[in-house]
Rosetta silent file (secondary structure, phi, psi, omega in degrees, C-alpha in Angstrom):
SEQUENCE: MTLGEIRTKQVLGELGGYYYALPADVDISWLGGVQLVKWLATDPVTAPIANALTELPVWLAWQQWLARDIDPDATGDEAGQGLATIERLARLLAVDKLQEYDLMTFVAAIVAAGRTNRQALPTPTHHLTRTYILANLDVVLTGVLYLLSKSEKTSRINK
SCORE:     score description
SCORE:     0.000 S_00000001
   1 L     0.000  148.506 -172.551  113.757   90.370   42.118 S_00000001
   2 L   -97.880  164.045 -171.022  116.284   92.538   40.771 S_00000001
   3 H   -68.599  -10.787  175.244  117.467   95.680   41.565 S_00000001
   4 H   -82.027  -47.631  178.630  116.070   97.001   38.363 S_00000001
   5 H   -61.534  -47.524 -177.551  112.534   95.775   38.952 S_00000001
   6 H   -44.139  -49.349  176.965  112.654   96.967   42.498 S_00000001
   7 H   -72.020  -35.924  169.366  113.539  100.768   40.929 S_00000001
   8 H   -60.078  -20.776 -171.661  110.853  100.512   38.417 S_00000001
   9 H   -94.959  -30.811  175.468  108.011   99.723   41.046 S_00000001
  10 H   -65.624  -53.395 -160.620  109.395  102.760   43.116 S_00000001
  11 L   -69.635  -23.416 -168.309  109.310  105.151   40.245 S_00000001
  12 L   -94.610  -22.494  170.311  105.664  104.014   39.353 S_00000001
  13 L   103.248   17.952  177.002  104.721  104.317   43.015 S_00000001
  14 L   -89.637  -20.787  173.810  104.105  100.697   43.664 S_00000001
  15 E  -125.662  147.516 -174.324  106.862  100.282   46.197 S_00000001
  16 E  -121.857  164.026  175.637  107.922  103.192   48.537 S_00000001
  17 L   119.869  179.893 -165.072  111.489  103.592   50.289 S_00000001
  18 L  -108.529  -40.959 -161.495  114.793  105.483   49.162 S_00000001
  19 L  -128.733   -3.519 -152.565  117.089  102.462   49.178 S_00000001
  20 L  -135.296  122.557  168.046  114.809   99.570   50.251 S_00000001
  21 E   -66.936   97.820 -158.533  111.590   97.987   48.874 S_00000001
  22 E  -118.706  128.056  173.541  109.074   99.067   51.192 S_00000001
  23 E   -45.112  131.617 -152.280  105.342   99.352   50.727 S_00000001
  24 L   -58.298  -40.646  161.640  104.432  102.504   49.263 S_00000001
  25 L   -65.662   11.777  166.888  102.248  103.475   52.108 S_00000001
  26 L   -55.592  118.279 -168.096  104.582  102.871   54.696 S_00000001
  27 L  -104.720  124.894  178.495  104.546  105.075   57.752 S_00000001
  28 L  -143.279   38.011  162.970  107.762  105.311   59.958 S_00000001
  29 H   -62.230  -28.012  167.887  107.141  108.851   61.077 S_00000001
  30 H   -51.522   -7.257 -170.647  107.600  107.464   64.595 S_00000001
  31 H  -114.662  -10.111 -153.009  111.234  107.454   63.762 S_00000001
  32 L  -114.098  147.737  160.979  111.369  111.123   62.055 S_00000001
  33 L    58.183 -137.118  171.234  111.758  114.405   64.012 S_00000001
  34 H   -64.500  -16.481 -179.429  110.851  114.934   67.470 S_00000001
  35 H   -81.605  -15.286  179.914  109.008  111.527   67.656 S_00000001
  36 H   -80.539  -29.791 -177.801  112.565  109.748   67.226 S_00000001
  37 H   -74.524  -61.561  173.415  113.654  111.801   70.424 S_00000001
  38 H   -27.733  -65.887 -178.802  110.374  110.787   72.181 S_00000001
  39 H   -46.994  -54.693  166.672  110.825  107.304   71.378 S_00000001
  40 H   -51.071  -24.059  178.377  114.507  107.335   72.704 S_00000001
  41 L   -91.525    0.290  175.504  113.583  108.703   75.858 S_00000001
  42 L   -78.829  -13.632 -175.394  111.181  105.820   76.705 S_00000001
  43 L  -124.149  129.921 -177.986  114.172  103.916   77.613 S_00000001
  44 L   -62.884  -12.940 -176.949  117.027  104.288   80.410 S_00000001
  45 L   -74.448  -47.898 -139.758  119.403  102.720   77.949 S_00000001
  46 L  -115.358  -33.956 -168.529  118.543  105.068   75.111 S_00000001
  47 H   -42.007  -47.930 -167.241  117.430  108.234   77.347 S_00000001
  48 H   -63.569  -28.746  178.367  121.039  109.622   77.235 S_00000001
  49 H   -78.273  -51.494  178.697  120.961  109.732   73.222 S_00000001
  50 H   -56.519  -51.392 -169.286  117.376  111.375   73.220 S_00000001
  51 H   -54.252  -60.753  170.281  118.811  113.767   75.890 S_00000001
  52 H   -64.081  -19.207 -165.809  121.708  115.021   73.667 S_00000001
  53 H   -74.504  -21.388  179.070  119.641  114.947   70.567 S_00000001
  54 L   -56.274  -25.056 -170.365  117.803  117.794   72.648 S_00000001
  55 L   -83.924  142.862  166.901  120.873  119.967   72.431 S_00000001
  56 H   -40.851  -58.626  166.392  120.790  122.237   69.313 S_00000001
  57 H   -54.651  -70.128 -177.453  124.223  121.412   67.585 S_00000001
  58 H   -38.084  -28.602 -178.110  123.421  117.952   68.090 S_00000001
  59 H   -89.509  -43.305  165.861  120.330  118.152   66.617 S_00000001
  60 H   -62.201  -48.500  167.447  121.415  120.161   63.499 S_00000001
  61 H   -34.406  -63.824 -172.662  124.160  117.606   63.164 S_00000001
  62 H   -63.719  -31.099 -164.216  121.816  114.879   63.133 S_00000001
  63 H   -91.584  -31.453 -176.326  119.270  116.468   60.904 S_00000001
  64 H   -65.851  -60.546 -157.464  122.265  117.513   58.417 S_00000001
  65 H   -72.408  -48.262  174.447  123.625  114.000   58.302 S_00000001
  66 H   -57.122  -41.658  178.982  120.299  112.405   57.954 S_00000001
  67 H   -39.216  -37.103  173.512  119.311  114.870   55.206 S_00000001
  68 L   -36.407  -43.498 -157.571  121.772  113.013   52.895 S_00000001
  69 L  -107.201   -1.690  171.215  119.389  110.317   52.576 S_00000001
  70 L   -77.613  149.567 -178.723  115.901  112.250   52.088 S_00000001
  71 L   -67.693  124.928  175.513  114.330  112.584   48.982 S_00000001
  72 L   -77.319   15.456 -172.030  115.040  116.103   47.779 S_00000001
  73 L   -90.406  -34.235 -177.869  111.635  116.378   46.568 S_00000001
  74 L   -70.207  165.487 -163.572  110.221  115.623   49.830 S_00000001
  75 L   -91.195  -10.706 -176.324  109.679  118.342   52.386 S_00000001
  76 L    94.658    8.714  179.002  111.909  116.432   55.247 S_00000001
  77 L   -34.016  168.831  168.550  108.714  115.504   57.133 S_00000001
  78 H   -51.660  -61.328  168.221  108.556  113.283   59.873 S_00000001
  79 H   -41.566  -42.566 -171.087  107.660  110.423   57.570 S_00000001
  80 H   -84.572  -34.042 -174.249  110.778  110.987   55.031 S_00000001
  81 H   -56.597  -48.566  176.553  113.054  111.545   58.199 S_00000001
  82 H   -74.002  -17.081  154.646  111.937  108.117   59.793 S_00000001
  83 H   -47.346  -53.948 -157.253  112.283  106.406   56.376 S_00000001
  84 H   -75.327  -38.548  179.395  115.590  108.052   55.794 S_00000001
  85 H   -70.330  -29.500 -167.100  116.645  106.720   59.775 S_00000001
  86 H   -84.094  -50.035 -163.191  115.485  103.076   59.376 S_00000001
  87 H   -87.509  -16.805  178.981  116.938  102.775   56.016 S_00000001
  88 H   -92.702   -2.513  163.052  120.392  104.295   56.804 S_00000001
  89 H   -85.910  -55.853 -172.632  120.535  101.630   59.860 S_00000001
  90 H   -43.413  -40.462  177.327  119.587   98.861   57.317 S_00000001
  91 H   -77.953  -37.446 -173.342  122.579   99.843   55.024 S_00000001
  92 H   -74.092  -13.015  172.188  124.963  100.111   57.690 S_00000001
  93 L   -98.280   10.941  165.166  123.947   96.791   58.862 S_00000001
  94 L    84.559   18.236  178.816  124.041   95.261   55.595 S_00000001
  95 L   -66.412  138.487 -172.320  120.529   94.399   55.132 S_00000001
  96 L   -68.297  142.216  172.557  119.846   92.721   51.726 S_00000001
  97 L   -66.703  -36.418 -158.582  118.407   95.264   49.090 S_00000001
  98 L   -92.516   35.020 -174.649  117.230   92.815   46.775 S_00000001
  99 L  -132.074  146.542  171.043  113.950   91.961   49.003 S_00000001
 100 E  -112.494  119.282 -168.698  110.559   93.308   49.276 S_00000001
 101 L   -98.764  139.006  154.672  109.633   94.293   52.850 S_00000001
 102 L  -104.596 -173.889 -153.404  106.631   95.260   54.809 S_00000001
 103 H   -87.929  -29.852  164.853  107.436   96.999   57.829 S_00000001
 104 H   -93.161   18.638  166.004  107.705   93.958   60.090 S_00000001
 105 H   -97.551  -35.542  165.291  109.795   91.814   57.866 S_00000001
 106 H   -53.498  -56.911  173.878  111.939   94.952   57.593 S_00000001
 107 H   -67.415  -18.878 -177.525  112.575   95.417   61.210 S_00000001
 108 H   -82.184  -21.349 -178.941  113.041   91.724   61.621 S_00000001
 109 H   -77.663  -39.708  175.380  115.599   91.859   58.845 S_00000001
 110 H   -42.465  -54.942  179.179  117.224   94.893   60.617 S_00000001
 111 H   -65.097  -36.615 -178.011  117.331   92.879   64.108 S_00000001
 112 H   -68.553  -53.896  176.627  118.622   89.803   62.673 S_00000001
 113 H   -58.489  -33.034  176.716  121.496   91.854   60.761 S_00000001
 114 H   -67.913  -49.940 -168.360  122.221   93.752   64.176 S_00000001
 115 H   -51.645  -60.797 -169.780  122.766   90.417   65.880 S_00000001
 116 H   -90.394   11.679 -171.699  125.296   89.511   63.333 S_00000001
 117 L  -151.776   57.372  150.443  126.852   92.852   62.127 S_00000001
 118 L   -41.873  -64.173 -178.794  127.051   94.619   65.438 S_00000001
 119 L   -53.013  -20.584 -178.804  130.390   96.173   64.810 S_00000001
 120 L   -65.434  -11.372  176.542  129.031   98.311   61.868 S_00000001
 121 L  -136.660  165.279 -171.497  127.739  100.827   64.490 S_00000001
 122 L   -71.197  121.634  174.934  129.295  102.314   67.493 S_00000001
 123 L   -91.616  100.677 -155.267  128.992  100.918   71.068 S_00000001
 124 L   -80.748  147.671  179.468  129.968  103.542   73.322 S_00000001
 125 L  -122.188   28.128  172.444  131.508  102.287   76.828 S_00000001
 126 L  -145.608 -171.502  176.171  131.511  105.538   78.604 S_00000001
 127 L   -64.930  133.626 -167.578  129.379  108.404   79.357 S_00000001
 128 L   -92.685  124.658 -178.365  127.657  109.823   76.199 S_00000001
 129 L  -115.894  159.572  160.534  128.985  113.493   75.655 S_00000001
 130 H   -36.351  -72.699  162.697  128.113  115.805   73.231 S_00000001
 131 H   -28.354  -66.606 -162.637  131.572  115.672   71.587 S_00000001
 132 H   -62.203  -51.684 -175.771  131.321  111.969   71.415 S_00000001
 133 H   -43.220  -64.182 -150.715  127.636  112.040   69.655 S_00000001
 134 H   -69.651  -29.694  161.449  128.565  114.553   67.315 S_00000001
 135 H   -77.078    0.907  172.645  131.514  112.618   66.362 S_00000001
 136 L  -140.618   67.515  178.989  129.821  109.212   66.030 S_00000001
 137 L   -52.539  -28.694  165.993  126.215  110.371   64.863 S_00000001
 138 L   -50.605  -26.632  170.256  125.589  106.786   64.211 S_00000001
 139 H   -36.731  -31.410  179.452  125.452  106.125   68.102 S_00000001
 140 H   -57.056  -65.987  168.169  121.880  107.355   67.361 S_00000001
 141 H   -46.943  -37.383  176.444  121.309  104.081   65.240 S_00000001
 142 H   -66.030  -43.952 -179.583  122.595  101.884   67.864 S_00000001
 143 H   -72.908  -30.347  178.090  119.892  103.103   70.076 S_00000001
 144 H   -64.827  -47.643  165.983  117.235  102.838   67.505 S_00000001
 145 H   -54.905  -29.117  158.499  118.454   99.247   67.012 S_00000001
 146 H   -51.607  -42.570 -171.950  118.261   98.554   70.317 S_00000001
 147 H   -81.430  -50.600 -158.431  114.576   99.871   70.990 S_00000001
 148 H   -63.675  -26.128 -178.742  113.739   98.190   67.492 S_00000001
 149 H   -73.096  -50.812  177.156  115.185   94.606   69.017 S_00000001
 150 H   -73.381  -21.543 -170.475  112.866   95.100   72.337 S_00000001
 151 H   -92.979  -19.030 -177.800  110.007   96.477   70.279 S_00000001
 152 H   -89.940  -30.041  178.928  110.134   93.109   67.805 S_00000001
 153 H   -73.307  -34.606 -178.164  110.141   90.611   71.225 S_00000001
 154 L   -87.257   -3.933 -178.698  107.343   92.591   72.519 S_00000001
 155 L    63.509   45.707  179.809  105.410   92.819   69.028 S_00000001
 156 L   -86.320   -2.063  169.765  105.131   96.583   69.869 S_00000001
 157 L  -118.293  114.961 -170.688  105.400   97.502   66.003 S_00000001
 158 L  -135.978    4.639  172.827  102.513   96.741   64.292 S_00000001
 159 L   -99.761    0.000    0.000  101.947   98.838   61.308 S_00000001
C-alpha cells in the first residue's frame, strides 16, 4: 500500500490514525489522559513514571508535548491522546508507516520494533526525578513500551 492510498482512506474515514493506517473505530483511550497514569501505576517498574505524571508541571509538559500530535479539530479527549501516545511511540521506534494495522498487529509491530530499536527511547539508570522526566518526556513512552510488551505476552490487549 502506498502512502497516498493510506491518506486517501484516512480522509474518507475508512481508516483512522494520525500517522498510521489503523481502523477508523480503533479505541486507544486506555492510553490517554488519566487512564495512562492509572495503567502505568499498575506495575512497580512504571509506577514512578505514573507518580511523576501526577505532578502538575510534569502533567502539563506531557500534555503540551503530546498535543503536537493530536488532530487540532479533536477535543484532546482520552481517545485522541491515546492515539497520539501510541503513534508517537511507533514513530520513535520507526514502525513501518506503509502497513495497515489493527490494534493487535500495531502493538505487535511496536513491541518488535522496541526489541530492535530500543536505543531510540531513554532508559533511566537512576531514580526518576521530576527534572529528569521534564527533560526526557519520552521516558513515559519507555514505560508504555514496557507495559505493551508485558500485555502482548499475556494477551491482555484485546481490542
